[in-house]
PDB file of C-alpha atoms in Angstrom:
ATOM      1  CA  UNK B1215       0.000   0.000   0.000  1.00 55.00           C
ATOM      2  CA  UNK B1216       1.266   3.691  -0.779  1.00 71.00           C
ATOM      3  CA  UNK B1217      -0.500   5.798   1.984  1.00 83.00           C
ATOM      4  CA  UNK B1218      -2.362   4.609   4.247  1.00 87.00           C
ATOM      5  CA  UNK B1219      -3.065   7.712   5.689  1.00 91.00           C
ATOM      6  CA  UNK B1220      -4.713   8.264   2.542  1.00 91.00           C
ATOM      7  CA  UNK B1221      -7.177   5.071   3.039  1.00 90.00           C
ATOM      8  CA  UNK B1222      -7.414   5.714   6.948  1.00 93.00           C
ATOM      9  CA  UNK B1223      -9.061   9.020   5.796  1.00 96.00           C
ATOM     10  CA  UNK B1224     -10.876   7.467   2.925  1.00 94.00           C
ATOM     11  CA  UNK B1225     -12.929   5.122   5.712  1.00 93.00           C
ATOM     12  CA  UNK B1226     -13.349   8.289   8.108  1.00 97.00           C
ATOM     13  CA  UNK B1227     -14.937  10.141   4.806  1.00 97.00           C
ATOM     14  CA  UNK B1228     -16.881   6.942   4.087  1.00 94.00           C
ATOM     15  CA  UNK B1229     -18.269   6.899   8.160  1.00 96.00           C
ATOM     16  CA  UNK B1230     -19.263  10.674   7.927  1.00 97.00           C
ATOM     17  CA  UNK B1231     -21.201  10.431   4.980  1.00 97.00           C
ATOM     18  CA  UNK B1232     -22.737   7.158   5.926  1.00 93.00           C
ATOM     19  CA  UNK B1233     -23.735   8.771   8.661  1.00 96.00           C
ATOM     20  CA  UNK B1234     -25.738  11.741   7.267  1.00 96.00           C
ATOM     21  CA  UNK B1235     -27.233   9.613   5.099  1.00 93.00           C
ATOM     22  CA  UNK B1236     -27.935   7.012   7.665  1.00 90.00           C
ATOM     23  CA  UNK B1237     -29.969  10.516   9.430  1.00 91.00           C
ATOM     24  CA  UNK B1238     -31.699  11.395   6.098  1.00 89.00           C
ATOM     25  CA  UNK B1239     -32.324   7.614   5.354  1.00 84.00           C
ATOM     26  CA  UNK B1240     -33.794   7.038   9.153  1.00 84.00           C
ATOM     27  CA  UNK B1241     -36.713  10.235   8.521  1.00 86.00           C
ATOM     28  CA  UNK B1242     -37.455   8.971   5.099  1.00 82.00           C
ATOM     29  CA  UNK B1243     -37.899   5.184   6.593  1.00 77.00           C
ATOM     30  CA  UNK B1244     -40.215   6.695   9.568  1.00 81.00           C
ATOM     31  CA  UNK B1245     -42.176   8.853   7.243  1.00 80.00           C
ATOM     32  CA  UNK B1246     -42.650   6.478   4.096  1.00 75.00           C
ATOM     33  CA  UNK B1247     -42.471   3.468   5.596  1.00 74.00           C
ATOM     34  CA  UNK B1248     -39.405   0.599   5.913  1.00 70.00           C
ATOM     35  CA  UNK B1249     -40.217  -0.361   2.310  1.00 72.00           C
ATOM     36  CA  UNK B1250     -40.663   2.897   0.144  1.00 77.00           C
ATOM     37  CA  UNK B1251     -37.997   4.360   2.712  1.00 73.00           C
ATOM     38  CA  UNK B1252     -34.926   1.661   1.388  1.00 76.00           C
ATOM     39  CA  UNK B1253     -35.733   2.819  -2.512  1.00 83.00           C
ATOM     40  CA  UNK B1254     -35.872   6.371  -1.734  1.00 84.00           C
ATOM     41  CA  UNK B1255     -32.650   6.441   0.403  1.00 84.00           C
ATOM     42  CA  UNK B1256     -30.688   4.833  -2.471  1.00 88.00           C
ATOM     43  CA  UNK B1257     -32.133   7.369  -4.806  1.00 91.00           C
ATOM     44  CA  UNK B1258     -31.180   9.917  -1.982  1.00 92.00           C
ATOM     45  CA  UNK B1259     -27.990   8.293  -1.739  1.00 94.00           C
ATOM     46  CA  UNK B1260     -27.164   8.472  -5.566  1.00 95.00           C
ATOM     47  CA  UNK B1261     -28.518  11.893  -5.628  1.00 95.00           C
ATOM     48  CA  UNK B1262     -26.329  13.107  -2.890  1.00 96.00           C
ATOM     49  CA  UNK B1263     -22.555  11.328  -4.544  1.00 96.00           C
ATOM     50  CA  UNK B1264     -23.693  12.378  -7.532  1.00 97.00           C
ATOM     51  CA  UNK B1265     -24.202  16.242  -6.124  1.00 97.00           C
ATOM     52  CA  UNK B1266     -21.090  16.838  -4.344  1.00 97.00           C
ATOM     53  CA  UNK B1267     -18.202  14.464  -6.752  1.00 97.00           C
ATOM     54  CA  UNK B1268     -19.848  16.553  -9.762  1.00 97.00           C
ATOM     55  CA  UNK B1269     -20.793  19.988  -8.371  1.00 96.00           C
ATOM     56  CA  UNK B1270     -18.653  20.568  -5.124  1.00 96.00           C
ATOM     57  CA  UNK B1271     -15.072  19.763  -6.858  1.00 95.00           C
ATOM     58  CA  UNK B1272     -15.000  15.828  -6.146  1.00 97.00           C
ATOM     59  CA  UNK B1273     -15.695  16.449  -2.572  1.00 98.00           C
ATOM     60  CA  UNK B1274     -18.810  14.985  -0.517  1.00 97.00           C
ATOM     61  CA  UNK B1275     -19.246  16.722   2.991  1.00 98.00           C
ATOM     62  CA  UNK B1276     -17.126  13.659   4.627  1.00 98.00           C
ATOM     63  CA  UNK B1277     -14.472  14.101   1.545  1.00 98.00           C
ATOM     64  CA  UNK B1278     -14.375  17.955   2.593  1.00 98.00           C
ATOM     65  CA  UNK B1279     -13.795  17.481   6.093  1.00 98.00           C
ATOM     66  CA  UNK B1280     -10.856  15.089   5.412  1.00 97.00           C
ATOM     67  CA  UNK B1281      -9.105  17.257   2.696  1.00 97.00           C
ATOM     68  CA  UNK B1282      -9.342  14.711   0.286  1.00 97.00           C
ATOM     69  CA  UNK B1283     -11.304  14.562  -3.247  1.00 97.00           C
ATOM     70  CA  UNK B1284     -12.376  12.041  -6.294  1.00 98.00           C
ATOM     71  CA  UNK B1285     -11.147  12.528  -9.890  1.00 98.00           C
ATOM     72  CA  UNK B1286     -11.072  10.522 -12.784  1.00 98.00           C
ATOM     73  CA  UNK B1287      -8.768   8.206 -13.225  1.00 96.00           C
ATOM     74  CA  UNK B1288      -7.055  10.369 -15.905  1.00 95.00           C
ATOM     75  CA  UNK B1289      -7.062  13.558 -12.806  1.00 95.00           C
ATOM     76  CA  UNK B1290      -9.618  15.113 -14.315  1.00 96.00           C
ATOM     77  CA  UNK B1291     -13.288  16.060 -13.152  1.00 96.00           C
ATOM     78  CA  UNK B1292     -15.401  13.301 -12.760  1.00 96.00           C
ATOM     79  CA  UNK B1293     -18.691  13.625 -14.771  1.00 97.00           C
ATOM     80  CA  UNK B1294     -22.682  12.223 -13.942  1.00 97.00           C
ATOM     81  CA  UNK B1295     -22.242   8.987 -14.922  1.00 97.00           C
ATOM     82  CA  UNK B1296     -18.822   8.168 -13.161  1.00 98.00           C
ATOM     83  CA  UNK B1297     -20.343   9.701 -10.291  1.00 97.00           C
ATOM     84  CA  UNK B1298     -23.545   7.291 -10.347  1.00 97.00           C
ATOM     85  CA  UNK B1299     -21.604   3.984 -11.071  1.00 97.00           C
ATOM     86  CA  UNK B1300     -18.921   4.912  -8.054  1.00 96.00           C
ATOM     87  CA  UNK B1301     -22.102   5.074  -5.932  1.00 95.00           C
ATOM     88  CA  UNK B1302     -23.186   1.546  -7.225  1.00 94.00           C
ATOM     89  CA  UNK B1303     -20.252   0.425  -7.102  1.00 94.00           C
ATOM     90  CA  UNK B1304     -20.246   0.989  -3.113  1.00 92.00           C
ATOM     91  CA  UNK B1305     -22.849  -1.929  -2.717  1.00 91.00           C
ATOM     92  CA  UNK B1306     -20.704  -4.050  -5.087  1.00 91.00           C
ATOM     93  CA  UNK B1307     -18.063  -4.291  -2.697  1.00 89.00           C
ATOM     94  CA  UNK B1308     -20.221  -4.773   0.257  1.00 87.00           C
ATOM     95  CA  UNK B1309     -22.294  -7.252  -1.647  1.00 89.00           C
ATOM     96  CA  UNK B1310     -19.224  -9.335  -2.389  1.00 87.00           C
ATOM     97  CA  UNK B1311     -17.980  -9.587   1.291  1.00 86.00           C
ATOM     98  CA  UNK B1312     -16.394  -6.329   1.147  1.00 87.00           C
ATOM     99  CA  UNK B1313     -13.227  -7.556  -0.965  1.00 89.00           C
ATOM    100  CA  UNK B1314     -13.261  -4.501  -2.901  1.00 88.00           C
ATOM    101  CA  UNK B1315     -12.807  -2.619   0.010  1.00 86.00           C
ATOM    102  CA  UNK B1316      -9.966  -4.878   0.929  1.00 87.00           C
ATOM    103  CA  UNK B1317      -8.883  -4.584  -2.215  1.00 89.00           C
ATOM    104  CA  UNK B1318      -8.316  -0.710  -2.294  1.00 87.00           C
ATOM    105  CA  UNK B1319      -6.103  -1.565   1.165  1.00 86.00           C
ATOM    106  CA  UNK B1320      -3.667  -3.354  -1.104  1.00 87.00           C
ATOM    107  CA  UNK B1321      -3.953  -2.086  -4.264  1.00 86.00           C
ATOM    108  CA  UNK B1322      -1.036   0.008  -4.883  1.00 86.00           C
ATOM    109  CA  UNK B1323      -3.325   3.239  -6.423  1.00 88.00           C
ATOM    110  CA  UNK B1324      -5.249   2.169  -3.453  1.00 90.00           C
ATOM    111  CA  UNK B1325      -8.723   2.147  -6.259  1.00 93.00           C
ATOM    112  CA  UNK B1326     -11.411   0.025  -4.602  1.00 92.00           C
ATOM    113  CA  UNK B1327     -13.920  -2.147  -6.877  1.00 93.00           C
ATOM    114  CA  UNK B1328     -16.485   1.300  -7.096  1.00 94.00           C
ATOM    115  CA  UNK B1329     -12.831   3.416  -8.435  1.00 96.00           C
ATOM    116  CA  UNK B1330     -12.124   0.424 -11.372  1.00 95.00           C
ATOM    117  CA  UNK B1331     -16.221   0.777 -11.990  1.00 95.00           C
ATOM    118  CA  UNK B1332     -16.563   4.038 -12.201  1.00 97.00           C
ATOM    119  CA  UNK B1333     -13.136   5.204 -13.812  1.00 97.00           C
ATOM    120  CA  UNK B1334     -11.709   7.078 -10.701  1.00 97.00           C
ATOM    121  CA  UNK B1335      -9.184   7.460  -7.986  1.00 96.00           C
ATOM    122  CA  UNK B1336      -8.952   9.190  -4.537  1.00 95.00           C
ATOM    123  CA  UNK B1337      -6.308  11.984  -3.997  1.00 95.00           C
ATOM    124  CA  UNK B1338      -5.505  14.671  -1.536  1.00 93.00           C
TER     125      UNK B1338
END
């Protein structure tokens, strides 16, 4: 691994923004409903990455906080779509026993399963 100080701050970003959402996600589940309240938090969910890695230069709130940002693989901006499929990407690695998490420990460019989806990379 090349920084971990990088991917230490990567998980605290991850936690923060879990976390908000996990807040916004919690009202929407007590207002709509446990059903209707999983579909629109995902929505929310991909509406909020998608906000702040296109609009808010690569940073979400947690991303801010931690001085760190997401950019195409290439260093440029990231645009909608990569924005979307990083987002999906996020339950791919949890949905396969969180090896592309893992994965992004060892990987040299430290670029989880959602980074190779989506065409991006963390940097500070």
């Amino acid at each position: 691994m090349s920084n971990p100080v990088l991917f230490v701050k990567r998980i605290i970003a991850i936690i923060i923004d879990s976390i908000i959402l996990g807040v916004i996600g919690g009202i929407i589940g007590a207002v709509a409903g446990q059903e209707l309240g999983g579909l629109v938090s995902f929505a929310i969910g991909v509406v909020y990455t998608w906000f702040f890695l296109t609009r808010n230069n690569g940073q979400t709130p947690g991303k801010m906080v931690l001085g760190i940002r997401v950019v195409a693989a290439d260093g440029g901006s990231i645009n909608d779509l990569q924005a979307i499929l990083r987002y999906v990407g996020y339950y791919v690695n949890t949905l396969l026993c969180f090896v592309g998490w893992i994965y992004a420990f060892f990987n040299t460019e430290q670029r989880g399963f959602h980074d190779m989806i989506a065409g991006t990379r963390v940097v500070e």
